[in-house]
Tab-separated table of C-alpha atoms in Angstrom:
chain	number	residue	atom	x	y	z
M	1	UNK	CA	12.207	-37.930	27.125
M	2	UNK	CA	13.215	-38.197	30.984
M	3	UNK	CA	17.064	-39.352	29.714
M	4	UNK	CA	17.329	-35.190	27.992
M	5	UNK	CA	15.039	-34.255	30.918
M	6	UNK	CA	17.832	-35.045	33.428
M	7	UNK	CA	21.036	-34.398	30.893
M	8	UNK	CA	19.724	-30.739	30.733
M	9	UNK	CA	19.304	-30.053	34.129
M	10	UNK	CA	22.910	-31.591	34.748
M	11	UNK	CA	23.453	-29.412	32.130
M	12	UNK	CA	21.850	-26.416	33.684
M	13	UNK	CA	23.871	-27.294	37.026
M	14	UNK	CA	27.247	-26.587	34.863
M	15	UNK	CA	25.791	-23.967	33.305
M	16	UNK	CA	24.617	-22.082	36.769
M	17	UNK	CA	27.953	-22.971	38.642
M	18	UNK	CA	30.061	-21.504	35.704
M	19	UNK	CA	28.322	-18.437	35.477
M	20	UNK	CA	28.278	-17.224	39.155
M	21	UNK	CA	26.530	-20.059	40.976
M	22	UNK	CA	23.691	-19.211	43.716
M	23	UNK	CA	24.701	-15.604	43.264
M	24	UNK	CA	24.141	-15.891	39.323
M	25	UNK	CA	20.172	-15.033	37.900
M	26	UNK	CA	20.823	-17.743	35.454
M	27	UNK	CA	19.613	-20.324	38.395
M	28	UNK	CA	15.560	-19.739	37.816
M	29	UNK	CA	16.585	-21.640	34.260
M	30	UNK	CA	16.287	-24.611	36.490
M	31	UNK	CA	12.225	-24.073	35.781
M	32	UNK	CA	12.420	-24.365	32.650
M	33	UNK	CA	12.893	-28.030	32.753
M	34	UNK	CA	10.091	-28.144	35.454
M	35	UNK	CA	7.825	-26.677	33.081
M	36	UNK	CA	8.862	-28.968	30.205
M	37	UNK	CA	7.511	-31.786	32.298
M	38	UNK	CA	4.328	-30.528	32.384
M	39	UNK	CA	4.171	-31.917	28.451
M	40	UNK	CA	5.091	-35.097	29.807
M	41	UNK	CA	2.039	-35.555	31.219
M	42	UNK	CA	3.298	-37.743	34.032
M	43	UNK	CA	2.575	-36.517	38.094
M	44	UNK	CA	5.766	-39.046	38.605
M	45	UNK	CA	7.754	-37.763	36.204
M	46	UNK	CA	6.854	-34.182	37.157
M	47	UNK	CA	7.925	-35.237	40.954
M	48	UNK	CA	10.759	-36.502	39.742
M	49	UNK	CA	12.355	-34.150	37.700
M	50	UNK	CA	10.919	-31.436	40.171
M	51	UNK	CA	13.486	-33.354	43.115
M	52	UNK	CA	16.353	-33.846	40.490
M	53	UNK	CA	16.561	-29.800	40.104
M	54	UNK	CA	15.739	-30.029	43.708
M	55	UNK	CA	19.126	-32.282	44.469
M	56	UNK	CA	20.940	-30.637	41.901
M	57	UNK	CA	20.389	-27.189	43.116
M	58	UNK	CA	20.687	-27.683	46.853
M	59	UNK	CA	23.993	-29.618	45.769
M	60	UNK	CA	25.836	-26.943	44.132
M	61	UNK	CA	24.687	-24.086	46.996
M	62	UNK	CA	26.194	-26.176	49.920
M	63	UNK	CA	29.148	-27.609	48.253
M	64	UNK	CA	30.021	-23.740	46.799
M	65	UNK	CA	28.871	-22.696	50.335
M	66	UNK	CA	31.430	-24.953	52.415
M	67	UNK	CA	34.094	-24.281	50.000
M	68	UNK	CA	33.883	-27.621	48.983
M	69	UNK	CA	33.707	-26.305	45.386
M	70	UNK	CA	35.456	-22.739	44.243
M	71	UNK	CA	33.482	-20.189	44.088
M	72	UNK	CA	33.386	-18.592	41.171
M	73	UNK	CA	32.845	-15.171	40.952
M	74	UNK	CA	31.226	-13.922	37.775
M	75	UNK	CA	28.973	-10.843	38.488
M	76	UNK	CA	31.006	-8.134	39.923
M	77	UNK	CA	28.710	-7.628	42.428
M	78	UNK	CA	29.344	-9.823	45.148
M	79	UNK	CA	25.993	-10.291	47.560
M	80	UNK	CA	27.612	-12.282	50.455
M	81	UNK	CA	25.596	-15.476	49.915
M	82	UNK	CA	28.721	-17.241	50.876
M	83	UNK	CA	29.559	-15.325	54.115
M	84	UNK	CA	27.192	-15.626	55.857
M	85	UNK	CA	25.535	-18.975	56.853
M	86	UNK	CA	21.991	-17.347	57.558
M	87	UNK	CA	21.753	-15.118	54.543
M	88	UNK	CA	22.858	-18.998	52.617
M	89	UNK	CA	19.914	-20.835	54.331
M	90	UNK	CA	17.277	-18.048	53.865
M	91	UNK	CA	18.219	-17.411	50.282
M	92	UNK	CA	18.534	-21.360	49.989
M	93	UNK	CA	15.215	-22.019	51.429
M	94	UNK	CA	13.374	-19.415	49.098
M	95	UNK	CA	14.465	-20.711	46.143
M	96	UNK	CA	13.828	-24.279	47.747
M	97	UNK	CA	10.215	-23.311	48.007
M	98	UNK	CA	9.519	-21.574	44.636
M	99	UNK	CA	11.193	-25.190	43.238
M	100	UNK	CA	8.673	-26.430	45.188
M	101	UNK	CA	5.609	-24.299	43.554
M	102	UNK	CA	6.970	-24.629	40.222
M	103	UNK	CA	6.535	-28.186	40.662
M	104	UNK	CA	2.594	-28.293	41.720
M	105	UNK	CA	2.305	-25.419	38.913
M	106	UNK	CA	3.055	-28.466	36.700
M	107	UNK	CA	1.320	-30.687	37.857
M	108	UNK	CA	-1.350	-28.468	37.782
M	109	UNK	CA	-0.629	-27.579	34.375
M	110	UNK	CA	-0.571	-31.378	33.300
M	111	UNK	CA	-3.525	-32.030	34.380
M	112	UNK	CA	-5.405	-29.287	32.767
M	113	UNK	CA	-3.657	-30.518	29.361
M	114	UNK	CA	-4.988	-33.873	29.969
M	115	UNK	CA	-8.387	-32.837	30.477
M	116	UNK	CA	-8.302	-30.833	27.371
M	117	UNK	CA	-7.121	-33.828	25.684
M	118	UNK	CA	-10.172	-36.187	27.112
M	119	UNK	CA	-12.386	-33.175	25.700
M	120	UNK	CA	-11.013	-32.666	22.362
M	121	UNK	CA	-11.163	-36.560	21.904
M	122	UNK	CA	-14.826	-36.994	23.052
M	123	UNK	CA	-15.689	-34.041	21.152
M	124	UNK	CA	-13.910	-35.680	18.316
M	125	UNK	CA	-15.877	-39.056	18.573
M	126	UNK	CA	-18.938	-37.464	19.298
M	127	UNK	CA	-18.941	-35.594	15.649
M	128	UNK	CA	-17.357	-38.597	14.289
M	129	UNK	CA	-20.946	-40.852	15.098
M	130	UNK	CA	-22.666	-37.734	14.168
M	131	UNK	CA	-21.254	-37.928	10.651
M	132	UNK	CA	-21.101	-41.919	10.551
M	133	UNK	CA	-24.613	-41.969	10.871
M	134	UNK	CA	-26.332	-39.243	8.659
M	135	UNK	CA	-28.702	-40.076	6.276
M	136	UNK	CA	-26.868	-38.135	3.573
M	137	UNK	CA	-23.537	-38.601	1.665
M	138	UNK	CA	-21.277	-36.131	3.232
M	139	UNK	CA	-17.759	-35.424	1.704
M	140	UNK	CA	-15.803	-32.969	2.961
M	141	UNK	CA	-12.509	-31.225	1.531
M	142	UNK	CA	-9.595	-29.178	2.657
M	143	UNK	CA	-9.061	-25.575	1.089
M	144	UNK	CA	-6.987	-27.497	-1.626
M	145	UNK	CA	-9.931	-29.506	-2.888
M	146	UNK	CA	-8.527	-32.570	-1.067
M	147	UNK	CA	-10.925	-35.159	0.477
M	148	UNK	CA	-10.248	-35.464	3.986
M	149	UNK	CA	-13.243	-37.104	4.979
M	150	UNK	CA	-16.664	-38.875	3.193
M	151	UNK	CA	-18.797	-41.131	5.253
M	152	UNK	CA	-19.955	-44.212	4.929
M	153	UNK	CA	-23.431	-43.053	2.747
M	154	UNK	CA	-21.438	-41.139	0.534
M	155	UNK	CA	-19.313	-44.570	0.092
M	156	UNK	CA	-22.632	-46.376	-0.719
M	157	UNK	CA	-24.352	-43.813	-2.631
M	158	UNK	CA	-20.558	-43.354	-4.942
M	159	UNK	CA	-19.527	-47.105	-4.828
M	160	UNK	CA	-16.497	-45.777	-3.766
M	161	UNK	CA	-14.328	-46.543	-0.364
M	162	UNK	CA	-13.027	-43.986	1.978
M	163	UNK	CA	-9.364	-45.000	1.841
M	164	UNK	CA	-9.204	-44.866	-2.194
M	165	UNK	CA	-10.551	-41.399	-1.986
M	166	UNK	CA	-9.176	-39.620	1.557
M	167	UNK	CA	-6.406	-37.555	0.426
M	168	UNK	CA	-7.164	-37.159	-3.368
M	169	UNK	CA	-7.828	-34.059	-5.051
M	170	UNK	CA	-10.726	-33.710	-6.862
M	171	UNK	CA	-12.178	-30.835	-9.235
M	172	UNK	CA	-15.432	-29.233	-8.376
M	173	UNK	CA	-16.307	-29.110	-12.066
M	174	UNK	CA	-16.370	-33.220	-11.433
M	175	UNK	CA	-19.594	-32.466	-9.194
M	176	UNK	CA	-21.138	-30.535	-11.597
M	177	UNK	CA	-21.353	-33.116	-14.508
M	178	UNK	CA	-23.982	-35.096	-15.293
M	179	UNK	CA	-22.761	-38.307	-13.900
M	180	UNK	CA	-23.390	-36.428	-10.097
M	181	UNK	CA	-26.597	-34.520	-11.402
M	182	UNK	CA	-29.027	-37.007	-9.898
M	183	UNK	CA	-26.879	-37.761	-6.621
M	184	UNK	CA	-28.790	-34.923	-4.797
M	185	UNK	CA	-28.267	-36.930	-1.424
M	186	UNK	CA	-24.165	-36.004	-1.218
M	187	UNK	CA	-23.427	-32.790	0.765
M	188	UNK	CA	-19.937	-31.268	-0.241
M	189	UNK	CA	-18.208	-29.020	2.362
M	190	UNK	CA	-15.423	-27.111	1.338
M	191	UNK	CA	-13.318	-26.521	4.900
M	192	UNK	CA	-11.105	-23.188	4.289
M	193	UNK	CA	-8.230	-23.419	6.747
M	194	UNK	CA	-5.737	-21.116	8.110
């Protein structure tokens, strides 16, 4: 993940310089891979990327600033960024510091993903033990009439185990007959998804 992380913002560096450099709107896609690292889930990698794009960036401004690099001129508006080594620093400096936001805007954003993922996965558990433990058979299908889940009464009550039944299809005529008349302890839920 961090090797395409850091190919694409070299990438974006290119990208920028051949399409008008500091003067060009393309720069702000240098958030984008910010952003991405937010899915990463990863304060270092976050940092790191963040100062990559940070490197990068300030790089290509100075080195197209000095004249170190051609400018090249791709808007035909021409905003002076280059003449002037004030207007460079100030317009340097405030892109410098929105970098800097979009970074802790990551981070920020990382860490609300995690803690959505610790809830999600102790809400998961949670109903997990509540189902483990009923008292009754529970076996629950997908809108398909797939088992995707029947607990461990249902297993007793059946004489059947969970992994030779999870994922088969079943008919709800097969509930009906005779052989399932006097199993009044098995709940069947019928999930309809979207």
């Amino acid at each position: 993940f961090l090797e395409y992380l850091i190919l694409d913002n070299i990438a974006i560096a290119c990208g920028i310089y051949y399409r008008g450099g500091a003067e060009s709107p393309v720069i702000y896609v240098y958030f984008i891979s910010i952003i991405f690292t937010a899915a990463a889930y990863s304060k270092k990698l976050i940092l790191g990327i963040g100062s990559w794009s940070f490197l990068l960036y300030n790089v290509l401004f100075w080195l197209e600033h000095e004249k170190s690099i051609p400018f090249l001129k791709f808007y035909p508006a021409h905003f002076g960024i280059h003449d002037h080594s004030i207007t460079a620093f100030f317009i340097n400096f405030s892109f410098n510091i929105t970098l800097i936001i979009a970074v802790f805007l990551s981070i920020i954003i990382s860490k609300t993903i995690q803690e959505r993922e610790k809830e999600i996965t102790f809400e998961k558990e949670r109903t997990d033990d509540i189902i483990r433990n009923l008292s009754d058979g529970l076996i629950i299908l997908d809108n398909q009439n797939i088992i995707t889940l029947i607990n461990p009464e249902a297993e007793k009550i059946l004489g059947l185990k969970a992994k030779e039944v999870i994922g088969k299809k079943v008919s709800l005529e097969m509930f009906s007959s005779p052989k399932f008349q006097n199993l009044s302890r098995i709940v069947l839920i019928k999930k309809e998804l979207c």
